[in-house]
PDB file of C-alpha atoms in Angstrom:
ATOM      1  CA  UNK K   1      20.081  13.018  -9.013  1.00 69.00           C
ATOM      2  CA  UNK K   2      21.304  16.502  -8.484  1.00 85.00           C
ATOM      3  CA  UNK K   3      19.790  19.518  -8.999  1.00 92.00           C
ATOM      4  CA  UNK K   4      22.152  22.692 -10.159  1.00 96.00           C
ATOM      5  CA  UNK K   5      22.014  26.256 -11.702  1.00 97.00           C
ATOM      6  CA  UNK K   6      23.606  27.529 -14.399  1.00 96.00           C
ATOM      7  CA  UNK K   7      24.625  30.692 -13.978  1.00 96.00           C
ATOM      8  CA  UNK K   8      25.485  32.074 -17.698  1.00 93.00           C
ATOM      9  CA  UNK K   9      27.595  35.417 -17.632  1.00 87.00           C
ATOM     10  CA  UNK K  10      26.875  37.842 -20.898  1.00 74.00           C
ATOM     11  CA  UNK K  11      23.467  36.352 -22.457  1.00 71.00           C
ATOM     12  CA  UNK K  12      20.823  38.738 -23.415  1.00 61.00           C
ATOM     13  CA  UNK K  13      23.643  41.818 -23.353  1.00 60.00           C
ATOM     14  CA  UNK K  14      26.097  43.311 -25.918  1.00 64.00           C
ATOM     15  CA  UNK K  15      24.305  41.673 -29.140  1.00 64.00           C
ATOM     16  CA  UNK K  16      24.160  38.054 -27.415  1.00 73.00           C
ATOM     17  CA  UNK K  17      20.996  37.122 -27.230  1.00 78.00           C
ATOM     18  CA  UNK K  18      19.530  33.850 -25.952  1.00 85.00           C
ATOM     19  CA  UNK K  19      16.176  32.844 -25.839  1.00 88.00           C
ATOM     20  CA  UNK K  20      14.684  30.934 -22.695  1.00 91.00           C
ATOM     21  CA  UNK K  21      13.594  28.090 -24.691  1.00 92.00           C
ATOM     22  CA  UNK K  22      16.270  27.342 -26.940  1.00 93.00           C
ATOM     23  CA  UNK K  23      18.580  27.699 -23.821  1.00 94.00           C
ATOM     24  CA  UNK K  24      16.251  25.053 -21.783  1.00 95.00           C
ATOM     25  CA  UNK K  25      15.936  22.943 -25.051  1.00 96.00           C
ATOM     26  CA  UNK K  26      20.067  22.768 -25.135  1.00 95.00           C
ATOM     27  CA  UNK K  27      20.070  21.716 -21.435  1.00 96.00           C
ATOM     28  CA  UNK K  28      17.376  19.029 -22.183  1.00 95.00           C
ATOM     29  CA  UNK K  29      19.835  18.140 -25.401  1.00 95.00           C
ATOM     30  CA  UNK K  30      22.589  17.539 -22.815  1.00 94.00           C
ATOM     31  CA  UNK K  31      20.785  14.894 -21.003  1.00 92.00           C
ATOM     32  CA  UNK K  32      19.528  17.308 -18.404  1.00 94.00           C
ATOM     33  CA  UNK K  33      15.490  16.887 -16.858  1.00 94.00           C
ATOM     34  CA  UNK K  34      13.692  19.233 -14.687  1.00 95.00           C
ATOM     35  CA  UNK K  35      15.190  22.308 -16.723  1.00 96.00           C
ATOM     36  CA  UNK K  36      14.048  25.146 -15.994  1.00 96.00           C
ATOM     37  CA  UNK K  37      15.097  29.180 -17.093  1.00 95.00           C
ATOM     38  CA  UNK K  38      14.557  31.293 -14.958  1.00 94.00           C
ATOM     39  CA  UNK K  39      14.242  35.502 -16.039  1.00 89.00           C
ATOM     40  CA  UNK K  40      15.806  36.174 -19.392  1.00 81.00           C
ATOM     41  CA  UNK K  41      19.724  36.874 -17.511  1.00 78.00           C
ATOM     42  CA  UNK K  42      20.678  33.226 -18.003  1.00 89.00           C
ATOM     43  CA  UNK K  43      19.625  31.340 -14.981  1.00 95.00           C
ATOM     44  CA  UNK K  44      18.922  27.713 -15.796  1.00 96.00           C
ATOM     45  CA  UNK K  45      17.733  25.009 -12.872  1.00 97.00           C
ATOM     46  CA  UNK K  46      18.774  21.214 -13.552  1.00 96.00           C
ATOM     47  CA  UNK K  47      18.772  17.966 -12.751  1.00 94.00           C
ATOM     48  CA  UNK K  48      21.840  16.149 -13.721  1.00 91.00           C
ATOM     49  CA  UNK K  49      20.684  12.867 -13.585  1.00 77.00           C
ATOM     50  CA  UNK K  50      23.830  10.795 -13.259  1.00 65.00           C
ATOM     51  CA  UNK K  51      24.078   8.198 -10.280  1.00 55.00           C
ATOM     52  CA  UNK K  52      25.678   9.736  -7.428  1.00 58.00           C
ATOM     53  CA  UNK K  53      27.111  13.337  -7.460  1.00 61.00           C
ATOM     54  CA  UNK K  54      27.770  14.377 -10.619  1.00 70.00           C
ATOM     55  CA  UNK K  55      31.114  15.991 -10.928  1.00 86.00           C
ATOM     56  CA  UNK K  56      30.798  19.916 -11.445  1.00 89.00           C
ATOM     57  CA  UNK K  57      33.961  20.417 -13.771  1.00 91.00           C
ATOM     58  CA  UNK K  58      33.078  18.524 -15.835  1.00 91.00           C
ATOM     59  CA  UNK K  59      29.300  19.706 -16.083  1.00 93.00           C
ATOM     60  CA  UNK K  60      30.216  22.797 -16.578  1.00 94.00           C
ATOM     61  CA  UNK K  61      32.797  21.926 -19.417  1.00 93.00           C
ATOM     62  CA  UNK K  62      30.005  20.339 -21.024  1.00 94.00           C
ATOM     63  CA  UNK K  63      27.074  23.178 -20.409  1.00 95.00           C
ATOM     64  CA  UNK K  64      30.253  25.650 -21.953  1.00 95.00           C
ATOM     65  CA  UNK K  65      30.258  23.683 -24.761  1.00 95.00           C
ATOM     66  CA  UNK K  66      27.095  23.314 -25.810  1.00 96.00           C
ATOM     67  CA  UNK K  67      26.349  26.877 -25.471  1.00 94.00           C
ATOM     68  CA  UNK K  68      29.471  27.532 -27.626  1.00 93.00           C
ATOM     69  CA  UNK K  69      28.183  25.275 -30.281  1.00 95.00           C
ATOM     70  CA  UNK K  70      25.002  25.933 -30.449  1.00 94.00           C
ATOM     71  CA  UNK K  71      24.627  29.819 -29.964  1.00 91.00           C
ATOM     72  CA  UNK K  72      28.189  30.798 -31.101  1.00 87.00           C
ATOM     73  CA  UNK K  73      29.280  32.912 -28.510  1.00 84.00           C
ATOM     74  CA  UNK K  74      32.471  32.494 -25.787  1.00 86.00           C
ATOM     75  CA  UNK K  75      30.250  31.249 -23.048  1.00 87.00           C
ATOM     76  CA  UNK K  76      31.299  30.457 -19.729  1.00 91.00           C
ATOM     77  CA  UNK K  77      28.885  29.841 -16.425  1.00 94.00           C
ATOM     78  CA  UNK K  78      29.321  29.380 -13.186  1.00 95.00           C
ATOM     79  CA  UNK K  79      27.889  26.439 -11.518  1.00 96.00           C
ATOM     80  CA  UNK K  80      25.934  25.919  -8.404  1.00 96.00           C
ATOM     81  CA  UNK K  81      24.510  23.433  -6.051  1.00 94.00           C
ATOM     82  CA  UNK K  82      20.437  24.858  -5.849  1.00 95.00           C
ATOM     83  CA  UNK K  83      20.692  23.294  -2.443  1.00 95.00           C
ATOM     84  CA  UNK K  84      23.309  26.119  -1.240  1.00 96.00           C
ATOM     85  CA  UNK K  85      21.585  29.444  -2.654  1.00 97.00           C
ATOM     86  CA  UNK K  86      19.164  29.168   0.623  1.00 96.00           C
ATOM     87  CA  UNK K  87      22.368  29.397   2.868  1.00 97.00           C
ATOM     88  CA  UNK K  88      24.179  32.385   0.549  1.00 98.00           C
ATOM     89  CA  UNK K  89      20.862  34.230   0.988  1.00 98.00           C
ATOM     90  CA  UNK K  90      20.573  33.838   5.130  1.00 97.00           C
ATOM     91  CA  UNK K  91      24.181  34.959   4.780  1.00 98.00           C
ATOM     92  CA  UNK K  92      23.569  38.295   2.734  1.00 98.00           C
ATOM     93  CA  UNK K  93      25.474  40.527   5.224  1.00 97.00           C
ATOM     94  CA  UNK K  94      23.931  44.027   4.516  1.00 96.00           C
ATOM     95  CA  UNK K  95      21.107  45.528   5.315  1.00 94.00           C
ATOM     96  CA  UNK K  96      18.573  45.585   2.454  1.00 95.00           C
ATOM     97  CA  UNK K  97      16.637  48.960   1.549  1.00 95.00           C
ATOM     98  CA  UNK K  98      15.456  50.758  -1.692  1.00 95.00           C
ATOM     99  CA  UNK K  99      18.498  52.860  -2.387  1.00 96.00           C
ATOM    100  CA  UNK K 100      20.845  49.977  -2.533  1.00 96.00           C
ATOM    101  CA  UNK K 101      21.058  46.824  -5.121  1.00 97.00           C
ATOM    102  CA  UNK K 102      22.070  43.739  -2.672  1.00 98.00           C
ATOM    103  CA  UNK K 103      23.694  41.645  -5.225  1.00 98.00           C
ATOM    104  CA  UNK K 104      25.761  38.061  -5.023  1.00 98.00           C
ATOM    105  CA  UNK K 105      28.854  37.513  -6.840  1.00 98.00           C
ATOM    106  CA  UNK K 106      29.383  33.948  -7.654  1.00 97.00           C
ATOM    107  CA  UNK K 107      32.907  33.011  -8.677  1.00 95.00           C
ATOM    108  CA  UNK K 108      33.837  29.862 -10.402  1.00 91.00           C
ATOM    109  CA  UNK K 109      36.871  29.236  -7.608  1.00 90.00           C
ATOM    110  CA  UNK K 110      37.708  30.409  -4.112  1.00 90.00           C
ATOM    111  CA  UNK K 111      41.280  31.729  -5.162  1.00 93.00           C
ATOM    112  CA  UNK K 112      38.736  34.089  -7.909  1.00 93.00           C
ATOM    113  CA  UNK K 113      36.832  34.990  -5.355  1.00 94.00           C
ATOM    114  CA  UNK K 114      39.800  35.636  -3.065  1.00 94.00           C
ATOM    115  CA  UNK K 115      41.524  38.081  -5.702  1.00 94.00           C
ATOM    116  CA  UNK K 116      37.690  39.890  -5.815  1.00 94.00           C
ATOM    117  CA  UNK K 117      38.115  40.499  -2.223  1.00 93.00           C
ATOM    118  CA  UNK K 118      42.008  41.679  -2.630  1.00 92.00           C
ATOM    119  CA  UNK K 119      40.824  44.338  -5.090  1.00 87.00           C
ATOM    120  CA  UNK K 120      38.193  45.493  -3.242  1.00 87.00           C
ATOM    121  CA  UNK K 121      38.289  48.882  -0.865  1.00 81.00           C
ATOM    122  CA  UNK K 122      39.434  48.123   2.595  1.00 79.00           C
ATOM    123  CA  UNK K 123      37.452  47.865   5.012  1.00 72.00           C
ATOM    124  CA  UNK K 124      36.566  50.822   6.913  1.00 70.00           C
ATOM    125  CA  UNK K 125      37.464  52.671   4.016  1.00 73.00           C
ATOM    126  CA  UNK K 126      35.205  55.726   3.191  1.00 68.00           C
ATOM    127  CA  UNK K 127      32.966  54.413   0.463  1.00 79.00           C
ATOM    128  CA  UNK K 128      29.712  54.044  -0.924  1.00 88.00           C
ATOM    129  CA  UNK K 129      29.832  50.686  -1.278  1.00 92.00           C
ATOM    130  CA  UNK K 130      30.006  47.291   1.075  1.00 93.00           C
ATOM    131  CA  UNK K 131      31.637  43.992   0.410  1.00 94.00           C
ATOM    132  CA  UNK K 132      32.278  41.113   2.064  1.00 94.00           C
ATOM    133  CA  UNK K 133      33.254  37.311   1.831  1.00 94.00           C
ATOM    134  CA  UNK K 134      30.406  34.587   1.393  1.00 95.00           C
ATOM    135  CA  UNK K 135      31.401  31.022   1.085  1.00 92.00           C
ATOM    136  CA  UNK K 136      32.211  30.703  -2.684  1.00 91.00           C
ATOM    137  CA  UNK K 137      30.282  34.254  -3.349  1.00 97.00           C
ATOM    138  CA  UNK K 138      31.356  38.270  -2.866  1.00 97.00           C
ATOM    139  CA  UNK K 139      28.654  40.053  -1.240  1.00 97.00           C
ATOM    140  CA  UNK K 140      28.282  43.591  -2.495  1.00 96.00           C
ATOM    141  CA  UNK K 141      26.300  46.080  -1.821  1.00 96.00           C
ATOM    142  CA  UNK K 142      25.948  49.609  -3.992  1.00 95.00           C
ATOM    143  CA  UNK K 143      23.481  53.170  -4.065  1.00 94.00           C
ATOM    144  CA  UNK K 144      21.246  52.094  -7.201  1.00 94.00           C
ATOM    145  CA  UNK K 145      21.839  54.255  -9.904  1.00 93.00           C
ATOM    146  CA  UNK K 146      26.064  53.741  -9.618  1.00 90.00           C
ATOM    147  CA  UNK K 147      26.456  49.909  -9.700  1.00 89.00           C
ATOM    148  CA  UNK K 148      28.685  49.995 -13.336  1.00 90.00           C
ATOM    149  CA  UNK K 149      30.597  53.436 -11.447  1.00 90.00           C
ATOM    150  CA  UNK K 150      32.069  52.322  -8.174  1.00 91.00           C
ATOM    151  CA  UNK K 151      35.701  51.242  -7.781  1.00 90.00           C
ATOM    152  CA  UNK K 152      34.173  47.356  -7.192  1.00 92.00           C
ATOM    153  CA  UNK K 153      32.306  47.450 -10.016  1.00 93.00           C
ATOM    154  CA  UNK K 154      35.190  48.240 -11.937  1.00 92.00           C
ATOM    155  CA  UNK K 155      37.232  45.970 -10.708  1.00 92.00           C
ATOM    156  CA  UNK K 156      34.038  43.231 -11.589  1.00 92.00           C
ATOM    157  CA  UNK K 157      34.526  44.189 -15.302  1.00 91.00           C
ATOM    158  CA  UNK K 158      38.166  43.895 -15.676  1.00 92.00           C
ATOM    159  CA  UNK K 159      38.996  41.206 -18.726  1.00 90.00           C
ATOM    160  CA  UNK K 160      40.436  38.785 -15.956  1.00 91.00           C
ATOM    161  CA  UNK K 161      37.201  38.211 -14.332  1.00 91.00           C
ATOM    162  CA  UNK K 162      35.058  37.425 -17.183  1.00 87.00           C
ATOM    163  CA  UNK K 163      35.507  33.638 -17.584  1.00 88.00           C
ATOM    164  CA  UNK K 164      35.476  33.137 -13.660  1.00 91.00           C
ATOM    165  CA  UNK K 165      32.292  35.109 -12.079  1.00 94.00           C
ATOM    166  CA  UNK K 166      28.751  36.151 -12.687  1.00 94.00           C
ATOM    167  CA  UNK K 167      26.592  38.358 -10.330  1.00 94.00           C
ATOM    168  CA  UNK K 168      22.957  38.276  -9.980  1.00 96.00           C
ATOM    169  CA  UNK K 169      20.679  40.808  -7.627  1.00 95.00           C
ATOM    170  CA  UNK K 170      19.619  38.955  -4.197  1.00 97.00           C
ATOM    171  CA  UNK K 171      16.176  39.178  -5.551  1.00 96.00           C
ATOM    172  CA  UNK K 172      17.291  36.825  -8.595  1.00 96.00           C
ATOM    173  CA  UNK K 173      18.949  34.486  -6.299  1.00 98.00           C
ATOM    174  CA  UNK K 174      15.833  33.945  -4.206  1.00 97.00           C
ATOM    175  CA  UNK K 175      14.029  32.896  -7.163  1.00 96.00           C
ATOM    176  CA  UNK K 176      16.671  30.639  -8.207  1.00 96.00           C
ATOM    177  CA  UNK K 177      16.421  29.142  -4.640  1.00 95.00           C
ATOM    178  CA  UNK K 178      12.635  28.234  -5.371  1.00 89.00           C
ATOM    179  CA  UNK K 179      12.587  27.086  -8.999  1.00 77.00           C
TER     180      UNK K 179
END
C-alpha cells in the first residue's frame, strides 16, 4: 500500500465547484481507502491499495477520469508521493515572514517544471519575487497582496501550464504532510 495526494488544479474556482465529500466518495469509488480531503482547494490523501508500488500514470489517468465523469469538468491533478512533501518542505528555500506567501509549485514532469524555471526572472534580477528549483516542485516566493501580478505569476497562468502544475501555499503543504 501507498499512500498519495491528489493535487486537483481549478476546483472550488471559476464556477467549478466540488464538494469535500463527493470528491472523497469518488476516490473511495475508485478503489481508494484512507481518503481523506483536505481544505476545500482539492487536496485529497490516499491509499492506493494495489500490491507493490502502484504506478502513478496510470493513477492519475484514472483519478482524471473519474473527476471528468463524475463532476463534468476538464480535470487534471498532479500526483504525489505523501512520503516526499516532508522533504519539499525542509527544502523551502526562502525565508518565511508575514508579507510574503511561501508557496510550492508542483508540476506533473521535470521538463514542466524545467520550462517554469526558463520563464522565470533571472536570478539576481531586480524583483519582488524569489524562485528556485525543488526536486519535482518551483519554489516561489511573492509580497502578499501581488501573487496573480508578478511576471511569475503570469507566466503560472499561461494556457500551457494548466494541465501540467498546481500550486498550493507552504502552509497547505504541511497539512498535506500530516493527513
Amino acid at each position: 500500500m501507498h499512500r498519495w495526494v491528489a493535487l486537483l488544479r481549478g476546483v472550488n474556482v471559476n464556477g467549478i465547484t466540488v464538494r469535500s465529500g463527493e470528491l472523497a466518495q469518488l476516490f473511495t469509488d475508485l478503489g481508494f481507502s484512507s481518503v481523506r480531503t483536505v481544505l476545500a482547494s482539492g487536496n485529497v490523501c490516499f491509499t492506493a491499495n494495489a500490491v507493490g508500488t502502484p504506478e502513478p500514470a496510470a493513477l492519475k489517468a484514472a483519478i482524471e477520469t473519474g473527476l471528468r465523469e463524475r463532476f463534468g469538468y476538464e480535470a487534471w491533478i498532479v500526483l504525489v508521493a505523501q512520503e516526499a512533501l516532508a522533504e519539499i518542505i525542509r527544502s523551502y528555500p526562502f525565508e518565511r515572514d508575514d508579507q510574503h506567501h511561501a508557496y510550492v509549485i508542483f508540476a506533473s514532469s521535470d521538463a514542466t517544471r524545467d520550462q517554469l524555471l526558463d520563464a522565470a526572472p533571472p536570478e539576481g534580477a531586480q524583483t519582488v519575487e524569489h524562485i528556485a528549483a525543488g526536486e519535482g516542485v518551483v519554489y516561489w516566493r511573492c509580497p502578499k497582496g501581488e501573487s496573480t501580478a508578478t511576471s511569475f505569476a503570469k507566466t503560472l497562468a499561461k494556457a500551457r501550464f494548466k494541465a501540467t502544475t498546481t500550486s498550493r501555499n507552504l502552509n497547505t503543504v504541511e497539512k498535506l504532510a500530516g493527513a
